[in-house]
């Protein structure tokens, strides 16, 4: 009995004092924060992949850059597949790299126009990789060039991209983050196509990838620019400004945005803070009809019009004008999508849920059906208040 107790005690002590076999010190780790994927000109090695590695030691207080190196270093390798490039990168990255803290993926426009159908397979299978990170397209540029940017406000380009994208979504709504698992779902769906936000270097110059970019009041910065429309895994068109935002109106992916109308004296701006859109599909004479009902609420944030905003009848007329303007923007965007035969809104998924028998029969022909489908758009705008004042001070 005593021997059993002694054996149990020794076992407990051994467990408490033993270290982790896979434990690594912080200064031994190379944390990959972002990956850029470009098309390589060599057909034998079609991928050119840039790994942005964060040096954790450089972030520690009381250390010097001479001792720890740069905070971010980009390593670029080529290979036949993404898996091969990740293995080949070990020959040039001096530390044990990990993908567990990777924050985004950037794909070049050239590669996106070719095909990205199987691009995310490695991330989806990897034990280290995550599919809950956003994807961007390097517009008119390479992913390597975007990740080489030296940002004035953030320690690395990846953090700047994430912050800028979130600001765009929360304050204007022209784009929404497309996560890897959503991209995989869209690529494997017959009822919804991809829509991925674009990136480029605003005010681009030879200094954009150098430390001297921080020594000017007008530096090069990474900009969220447009929404890429895909069809069958290929980028086919860019949507910009109001047309890109209309996609978010349709899918209800807007936090806050502003819509402006002109008047004789100037303009009036409505800050929309709530959007709820409902998509319904119907079948008439064996043809699909798409119904979109969208309800929006907001407040007047700007006015240089000579108008009595205390008059409820006038506010009602402005509501109708905003409804007309937003409806026009939505119709223009849907018309573009129908022309490209790219259902980036998920109308096909809605049809599959409500009319499964019809969908099962016609799903392989959905692009043509969507391209010719009739649409019914109804927008309801509610102005809840006029801000901190009623009329324009000029009118008063």
Short mmCIF file of C-alpha atoms in Angstrom, two decimals:
data_model
loop_
_atom_site.label_atom_id
_atom_site.label_comp_id
_atom_site.label_asym_id
_atom_site.label_seq_id
_atom_site.Cartn_x
_atom_site.Cartn_y
_atom_site.Cartn_z
CA UNK A 1 0.00 0.00 0.00
CA UNK A 2 2.83 2.34 0.91
CA UNK A 3 4.55 1.52 -2.38
CA UNK A 4 1.41 2.53 -4.28
CA UNK A 5 1.24 5.85 -2.41
CA UNK A 6 4.94 6.47 -3.08
CA UNK A 7 4.49 5.70 -6.77
CA UNK A 8 1.51 8.08 -6.98
CA UNK A 9 3.50 10.84 -5.27
CA UNK A 10 6.43 10.43 -7.65
CA UNK A 11 4.07 10.55 -10.65
CA UNK A 12 2.44 13.79 -9.47
CA UNK A 13 5.82 15.44 -8.83
CA UNK A 14 7.05 14.38 -12.28
CA UNK A 15 3.98 15.90 -13.95
CA UNK A 16 4.34 19.17 -12.04
CA UNK A 17 8.05 19.59 -12.72
CA UNK A 18 8.21 18.41 -16.34
CA UNK A 19 8.26 21.05 -19.11
CA UNK A 20 6.32 21.17 -22.35
CA UNK A 21 8.06 19.32 -25.13
CA UNK A 22 6.97 21.86 -27.75
CA UNK A 23 7.62 24.95 -25.63
CA UNK A 24 9.49 27.80 -27.36
CA UNK A 25 10.84 31.02 -25.90
CA UNK A 26 9.39 34.26 -27.28
CA UNK A 27 12.68 35.20 -28.95
CA UNK A 28 12.65 31.87 -30.80
CA UNK A 29 9.32 32.44 -32.56
CA UNK A 30 8.63 34.10 -35.89
CA UNK A 31 4.94 35.07 -35.79
CA UNK A 32 3.42 35.26 -39.29
CA UNK A 33 0.83 38.06 -39.21
CA UNK A 34 -0.13 38.17 -42.88
CA UNK A 35 0.31 36.33 -46.17
CA UNK A 36 0.37 37.85 -49.65
CA UNK A 37 -0.20 35.59 -52.66
CA UNK A 38 0.90 36.65 -56.14
CA UNK A 39 1.07 34.91 -59.49
CA UNK A 40 4.61 33.99 -60.46
CA UNK A 41 5.74 34.14 -64.08
CA UNK A 42 7.42 30.72 -63.88
CA UNK A 43 4.78 28.06 -64.78
CA UNK A 44 6.75 25.46 -62.81
CA UNK A 45 6.42 27.62 -59.68
CA UNK A 46 3.17 29.54 -60.28
CA UNK A 47 2.88 31.04 -56.79
CA UNK A 48 4.91 33.86 -55.27
CA UNK A 49 4.06 34.12 -51.58
CA UNK A 50 5.09 36.83 -49.13
CA UNK A 51 5.09 36.01 -45.42
CA UNK A 52 5.03 39.01 -43.11
CA UNK A 53 6.78 37.98 -39.89
CA UNK A 54 6.51 39.89 -36.65
CA UNK A 55 9.57 39.85 -34.42
CA UNK A 56 8.13 39.66 -30.86
CA UNK A 57 11.46 40.56 -29.27
CA UNK A 58 11.47 43.95 -30.99
CA UNK A 59 8.24 44.89 -29.22
CA UNK A 60 9.61 44.34 -25.74
CA UNK A 61 10.29 47.47 -23.70
CA UNK A 62 13.89 48.33 -22.97
CA UNK A 63 15.31 46.64 -26.07
CA UNK A 64 17.13 48.30 -28.92
CA UNK A 65 16.55 47.73 -32.61
CA UNK A 66 20.22 46.82 -32.98
CA UNK A 67 19.69 43.87 -30.64
CA UNK A 68 16.29 42.71 -31.86
CA UNK A 69 16.08 43.64 -35.56
CA UNK A 70 13.11 45.19 -37.35
CA UNK A 71 9.60 44.81 -35.95
CA UNK A 72 8.31 43.39 -39.25
CA UNK A 73 10.19 41.56 -42.00
CA UNK A 74 8.72 40.24 -45.28
CA UNK A 75 10.02 36.97 -46.70
CA UNK A 76 9.04 36.05 -50.28
CA UNK A 77 9.37 32.59 -51.82
CA UNK A 78 8.05 30.86 -54.93
CA UNK A 79 6.64 27.38 -55.30
CA UNK A 80 4.37 24.96 -57.09
CA UNK A 81 1.76 25.15 -54.31
CA UNK A 82 1.07 27.21 -51.18
CA UNK A 83 2.09 24.28 -49.02
CA UNK A 84 5.43 24.07 -50.79
CA UNK A 85 6.09 27.80 -50.31
CA UNK A 86 5.38 27.51 -46.59
CA UNK A 87 7.95 24.72 -46.31
CA UNK A 88 10.50 26.51 -48.50
CA UNK A 89 10.12 29.63 -46.35
CA UNK A 90 11.81 27.75 -43.51
CA UNK A 91 15.06 28.06 -45.47
CA UNK A 92 15.03 31.87 -45.15
CA UNK A 93 13.02 32.59 -41.99
CA UNK A 94 15.54 32.23 -39.15
CA UNK A 95 12.97 31.36 -36.49
CA UNK A 96 10.31 28.73 -35.99
CA UNK A 97 7.33 30.29 -37.78
CA UNK A 98 3.72 29.91 -36.66
CA UNK A 99 0.43 30.68 -38.43
CA UNK A 100 -1.71 30.78 -35.29
CA UNK A 101 -1.66 34.60 -35.18
CA UNK A 102 -2.09 35.23 -38.89
CA UNK A 103 -4.57 38.10 -39.36
CA UNK A 104 -5.26 38.35 -43.10
CA UNK A 105 -4.62 37.12 -46.64
CA UNK A 106 -3.94 39.44 -49.58
CA UNK A 107 -4.31 38.13 -53.14
CA UNK A 108 -3.03 40.01 -56.18
CA UNK A 109 -5.54 41.17 -58.79
CA UNK A 110 -3.65 39.28 -61.51
CA UNK A 111 -4.09 35.99 -59.67
CA UNK A 112 -7.70 36.81 -58.69
CA UNK A 113 -8.62 37.34 -62.35
CA UNK A 114 -7.14 33.95 -63.21
CA UNK A 115 -8.87 31.83 -60.53
CA UNK A 116 -8.86 31.43 -56.75
CA UNK A 117 -11.09 28.35 -56.53
CA UNK A 118 -8.65 26.18 -54.56
CA UNK A 119 -6.51 28.94 -53.07
CA UNK A 120 -7.69 28.48 -49.48
CA UNK A 121 -7.47 24.69 -49.31
CA UNK A 122 -4.20 24.74 -47.36
CA UNK A 123 -5.59 27.10 -44.72
CA UNK A 124 -8.75 25.03 -44.40
CA UNK A 125 -6.79 21.81 -43.82
CA UNK A 126 -3.96 23.14 -41.69
CA UNK A 127 -4.00 22.57 -37.94
CA UNK A 128 -2.23 25.90 -37.41
CA UNK A 129 -4.16 27.95 -39.95
CA UNK A 130 -7.44 29.74 -39.25
CA UNK A 131 -10.32 30.38 -41.60
CA UNK A 132 -11.78 33.24 -39.55
CA UNK A 133 -9.43 35.84 -41.05
CA UNK A 134 -10.29 38.35 -43.80
CA UNK A 135 -9.26 38.23 -47.47
CA UNK A 136 -8.39 41.25 -49.62
CA UNK A 137 -7.46 41.82 -53.27
CA UNK A 138 -4.41 43.96 -54.12
CA UNK A 139 -6.03 46.19 -56.72
CA UNK A 140 -3.84 47.15 -59.69
CA UNK A 141 -0.91 45.93 -57.63
CA UNK A 142 0.77 42.90 -56.11
CA UNK A 143 0.17 41.51 -52.66
CA UNK A 144 3.89 41.79 -51.98
CA UNK A 145 3.86 45.53 -52.73
CA UNK A 146 0.92 46.13 -50.40
CA UNK A 147 2.53 44.19 -47.53
CA UNK A 148 5.80 46.09 -48.09
CA UNK A 149 4.11 49.36 -47.15
CA UNK A 150 5.56 51.29 -44.20
CA UNK A 151 2.61 52.72 -42.29
CA UNK A 152 2.81 55.99 -40.30
CA UNK A 153 0.32 55.04 -37.55
CA UNK A 154 0.70 51.29 -37.17
CA UNK A 155 3.72 49.10 -36.50
CA UNK A 156 2.93 46.86 -39.47
CA UNK A 157 0.81 46.96 -42.66
CA UNK A 158 -1.41 44.09 -41.50
CA UNK A 159 -2.69 45.99 -38.47
CA UNK A 160 -3.22 49.09 -40.61
CA UNK A 161 -5.28 47.13 -43.15
CA UNK A 162 -7.48 45.62 -40.43
CA UNK A 163 -8.05 49.00 -38.73
CA UNK A 164 -8.77 50.84 -42.00
CA UNK A 165 -11.16 48.14 -43.15
CA UNK A 166 -13.06 48.26 -39.86
CA UNK A 167 -13.28 52.07 -40.07
CA UNK A 168 -14.66 51.85 -43.60
CA UNK A 169 -17.29 49.32 -42.55
CA UNK A 170 -18.37 51.26 -39.45
CA UNK A 171 -18.38 54.77 -40.91
CA UNK A 172 -19.25 54.46 -44.62
CA UNK A 173 -20.08 50.85 -45.41
CA UNK A 174 -18.65 50.60 -48.92
CA UNK A 175 -17.21 47.17 -48.13
CA UNK A 176 -17.43 44.37 -45.64
CA UNK A 177 -14.81 41.89 -44.50
CA UNK A 178 -14.88 38.62 -46.43
CA UNK A 179 -13.57 35.90 -44.12
CA UNK A 180 -11.81 32.82 -45.47
CA UNK A 181 -14.57 30.43 -44.41
CA UNK A 182 -17.19 32.67 -46.07
CA UNK A 183 -15.04 32.72 -49.23
CA UNK A 184 -14.82 28.92 -49.20
CA UNK A 185 -18.59 28.70 -48.72
CA UNK A 186 -19.24 31.07 -51.66
CA UNK A 187 -16.76 29.26 -53.90
CA UNK A 188 -18.53 25.96 -53.25
CA UNK A 189 -22.04 27.44 -53.63
CA UNK A 190 -24.11 27.70 -56.82
CA UNK A 191 -26.35 30.35 -55.27
CA UNK A 192 -23.86 33.02 -54.23
CA UNK A 193 -20.67 34.51 -55.68
CA UNK A 194 -17.73 36.15 -53.99
CA UNK A 195 -17.36 39.87 -53.31
CA UNK A 196 -13.94 40.76 -51.84
CA UNK A 197 -12.74 44.26 -50.86
CA UNK A 198 -9.73 45.73 -52.64
CA UNK A 199 -6.55 47.35 -51.36
CA UNK A 200 -3.99 49.63 -52.92
CA UNK A 201 -1.30 52.12 -51.91
CA UNK A 202 -2.75 55.63 -51.81
CA UNK A 203 -0.29 58.32 -52.88
CA UNK A 204 2.08 55.55 -53.97
CA UNK A 205 5.76 56.43 -54.40
CA UNK A 206 9.19 54.74 -54.23
CA UNK A 207 9.26 55.78 -50.57
CA UNK A 208 6.15 53.75 -49.64
CA UNK A 209 8.23 50.74 -48.55
CA UNK A 210 10.98 52.74 -46.85
CA UNK A 211 11.37 54.28 -43.42
CA UNK A 212 11.58 57.69 -45.11
CA UNK A 213 7.82 57.38 -45.72
CA UNK A 214 7.44 58.33 -42.05
CA UNK A 215 9.31 61.59 -42.53
CA UNK A 216 6.63 63.41 -44.55
CA UNK A 217 3.24 64.91 -43.71
CA UNK A 218 1.80 63.36 -46.89
CA UNK A 219 2.93 59.73 -46.67
CA UNK A 220 1.88 56.74 -48.76
CA UNK A 221 -0.82 54.75 -46.96
CA UNK A 222 -2.75 51.55 -47.54
CA UNK A 223 -6.28 52.28 -48.77
CA UNK A 224 -9.39 50.11 -48.85
CA UNK A 225 -10.49 50.62 -52.45
CA UNK A 226 -13.58 49.10 -54.04
CA UNK A 227 -15.32 45.76 -53.98
CA UNK A 228 -14.24 42.97 -56.31
CA UNK A 229 -17.06 41.07 -58.03
CA UNK A 230 -16.35 37.40 -58.78
CA UNK A 231 -17.89 34.80 -61.06
CA UNK A 232 -16.91 31.13 -60.93
CA UNK A 233 -13.92 31.97 -58.76
CA UNK A 234 -12.61 34.72 -61.07
CA UNK A 235 -12.55 38.47 -60.51
CA UNK A 236 -14.65 40.04 -63.28
CA UNK A 237 -15.28 43.64 -62.20
CA UNK A 238 -14.78 46.29 -59.54
CA UNK A 239 -17.58 48.18 -57.82
CA UNK A 240 -16.74 51.57 -56.33
CA UNK A 241 -18.36 54.14 -54.07
CA UNK A 242 -22.16 54.07 -53.99
CA UNK A 243 -22.35 50.91 -56.11
CA UNK A 244 -20.11 49.03 -53.67
CA UNK A 245 -22.14 50.36 -50.74
CA UNK A 246 -25.40 49.26 -52.39
CA UNK A 247 -24.21 45.65 -52.03
CA UNK A 248 -24.11 46.19 -48.27
CA UNK A 249 -27.58 47.77 -48.33
CA UNK A 250 -28.90 44.61 -49.96
CA UNK A 251 -27.14 42.25 -47.54
CA UNK A 252 -27.77 44.43 -44.41
CA UNK A 253 -24.01 44.60 -43.73
CA UNK A 254 -23.91 48.30 -42.83
CA UNK A 255 -23.31 49.88 -39.43
CA UNK A 256 -23.38 53.58 -40.34
CA UNK A 257 -23.30 55.48 -43.62
CA UNK A 258 -24.31 58.85 -45.07
CA UNK A 259 -26.50 59.53 -48.10
CA UNK A 260 -26.63 63.08 -49.50
CA UNK A 261 -29.23 64.89 -51.60
CA UNK A 262 -28.87 68.16 -53.41
CA UNK A 263 -31.19 71.14 -52.98
CA UNK A 264 -31.16 74.61 -54.56
CA UNK A 265 -28.92 76.10 -51.88
CA UNK A 266 -26.67 73.14 -51.14
CA UNK A 267 -27.29 69.63 -49.84
CA UNK A 268 -28.83 67.65 -47.03
CA UNK A 269 -27.14 64.60 -45.53
CA UNK A 270 -28.85 61.64 -43.87
CA UNK A 271 -26.84 59.53 -41.45
CA UNK A 272 -28.24 56.00 -41.74
CA UNK A 273 -27.60 53.97 -38.59
CA UNK A 274 -29.81 50.94 -39.15
CA UNK A 275 -30.46 48.81 -42.24
CA UNK A 276 -32.66 45.74 -42.34
CA UNK A 277 -33.13 44.13 -45.74
CA UNK A 278 -35.27 41.12 -46.51
CA UNK A 279 -34.77 39.07 -49.67
CA UNK A 280 -37.62 37.00 -51.04
CA UNK A 281 -37.89 35.03 -54.26
CA UNK A 282 -40.96 33.99 -56.17
CA UNK A 283 -41.66 31.90 -59.26
CA UNK A 284 -44.01 33.14 -61.98
CA UNK A 285 -44.44 31.36 -65.29
CA UNK A 286 -41.43 29.25 -64.40
CA UNK A 287 -39.21 32.35 -64.07
CA UNK A 288 -37.71 33.68 -60.81
CA UNK A 289 -38.68 37.09 -59.45
CA UNK A 290 -36.51 38.75 -56.81
CA UNK A 291 -38.11 40.92 -54.11
CA UNK A 292 -36.03 43.18 -51.87
CA UNK A 293 -37.64 45.06 -48.98
CA UNK A 294 -35.22 47.32 -47.11
CA UNK A 295 -36.01 49.42 -44.04
CA UNK A 296 -33.56 52.16 -42.99
CA UNK A 297 -33.55 54.62 -40.12
CA UNK A 298 -31.35 57.65 -39.65
CA UNK A 299 -31.05 61.31 -38.70
CA UNK A 300 -30.25 64.53 -40.51
CA UNK A 301 -26.55 65.21 -39.94
CA UNK A 302 -26.04 68.10 -42.35
CA UNK A 303 -28.24 70.66 -44.06
CA UNK A 304 -27.55 73.80 -46.06
CA UNK A 305 -31.06 73.84 -47.52
CA UNK A 306 -33.55 76.58 -46.74
CA UNK A 307 -36.08 74.18 -45.27
CA UNK A 308 -38.17 74.06 -42.10
CA UNK A 309 -37.10 70.72 -40.67
CA UNK A 310 -39.64 71.07 -37.87
CA UNK A 311 -42.37 70.46 -40.44
CA UNK A 312 -43.25 66.73 -40.38
CA UNK A 313 -44.71 66.94 -43.88
CA UNK A 314 -41.41 68.27 -45.21
CA UNK A 315 -39.49 65.49 -43.44
CA UNK A 316 -41.84 63.00 -45.03
CA UNK A 317 -41.05 64.44 -48.46
CA UNK A 318 -37.34 64.13 -47.74
CA UNK A 319 -37.87 60.51 -46.70
CA UNK A 320 -39.42 59.83 -50.10
CA UNK A 321 -36.52 61.55 -51.86
CA UNK A 322 -33.96 59.47 -49.94
CA UNK A 323 -35.94 56.32 -50.73
CA UNK A 324 -35.86 57.20 -54.42
CA UNK A 325 -32.10 57.88 -54.38
CA UNK A 326 -31.19 54.68 -52.50
CA UNK A 327 -33.51 52.60 -54.69
CA UNK A 328 -31.74 53.99 -57.76
CA UNK A 329 -28.32 53.03 -56.35
CA UNK A 330 -29.50 49.50 -55.51
CA UNK A 331 -31.05 48.99 -58.96
CA UNK A 332 -27.85 50.16 -60.68
CA UNK A 333 -25.76 47.68 -58.69
CA UNK A 334 -28.13 44.77 -59.32
CA UNK A 335 -28.16 45.62 -63.04
CA UNK A 336 -24.34 45.43 -63.11
CA UNK A 337 -24.39 42.08 -61.31
CA UNK A 338 -26.99 40.72 -63.73
CA UNK A 339 -24.91 41.89 -66.70
CA UNK A 340 -21.88 40.04 -65.30
CA UNK A 341 -24.03 37.04 -64.26
CA UNK A 342 -22.52 37.29 -60.78
CA UNK A 343 -24.94 36.79 -57.87
CA UNK A 344 -22.87 38.38 -55.10
CA UNK A 345 -26.03 39.00 -53.04
CA UNK A 346 -27.02 35.39 -52.45
CA UNK A 347 -30.38 35.58 -54.27
CA UNK A 348 -29.79 32.01 -55.43
CA UNK A 349 -29.35 30.80 -51.85
CA UNK A 350 -32.66 32.46 -50.96
CA UNK A 351 -34.35 30.71 -53.88
CA UNK A 352 -32.89 27.36 -52.79
CA UNK A 353 -34.40 27.79 -49.31
CA UNK A 354 -37.88 28.89 -50.42
CA UNK A 355 -38.29 26.84 -53.60
CA UNK A 356 -36.03 23.79 -53.20
CA UNK A 357 -37.71 21.74 -55.95
CA UNK A 358 -37.34 24.53 -58.51
CA UNK A 359 -33.76 25.18 -57.37
CA UNK A 360 -32.75 21.53 -57.65
CA UNK A 361 -33.99 21.50 -61.21
CA UNK A 362 -32.49 24.84 -62.33
CA UNK A 363 -29.42 25.41 -60.15
CA UNK A 364 -26.97 24.65 -62.93
CA UNK A 365 -28.60 27.37 -65.03
CA UNK A 366 -28.93 29.91 -62.23
CA UNK A 367 -26.50 32.44 -63.74
CA UNK A 368 -28.65 32.80 -66.85
CA UNK A 369 -31.86 32.86 -64.82
CA UNK A 370 -30.43 35.50 -62.47
CA UNK A 371 -29.22 37.59 -65.39
CA UNK A 372 -32.79 37.85 -66.75
CA UNK A 373 -34.72 37.82 -63.47
CA UNK A 374 -37.19 40.61 -62.77
CA UNK A 375 -36.60 42.55 -59.57
CA UNK A 376 -38.91 44.41 -57.20
CA UNK A 377 -37.12 46.91 -54.94
CA UNK A 378 -38.86 48.65 -52.05
CA UNK A 379 -36.96 50.98 -49.71
CA UNK A 380 -38.52 52.53 -46.63
CA UNK A 381 -36.59 55.39 -44.95
CA UNK A 382 -37.49 56.73 -41.50
CA UNK A 383 -35.92 60.02 -40.35
CA UNK A 384 -35.93 59.86 -36.56
CA UNK A 385 -34.55 63.35 -35.77
CA UNK A 386 -32.68 66.34 -37.19
CA UNK A 387 -29.60 66.25 -34.98
CA UNK A 388 -28.72 68.92 -32.42
CA UNK A 389 -30.59 71.66 -34.29
CA UNK A 390 -33.58 71.96 -36.61
CA UNK A 391 -32.96 74.40 -39.47
CA UNK A 392 -29.73 75.56 -41.06
CA UNK A 393 -28.27 78.55 -39.23
CA UNK A 394 -28.04 80.31 -42.60
CA UNK A 395 -31.79 79.97 -43.01
CA UNK A 396 -32.34 81.28 -39.51
#
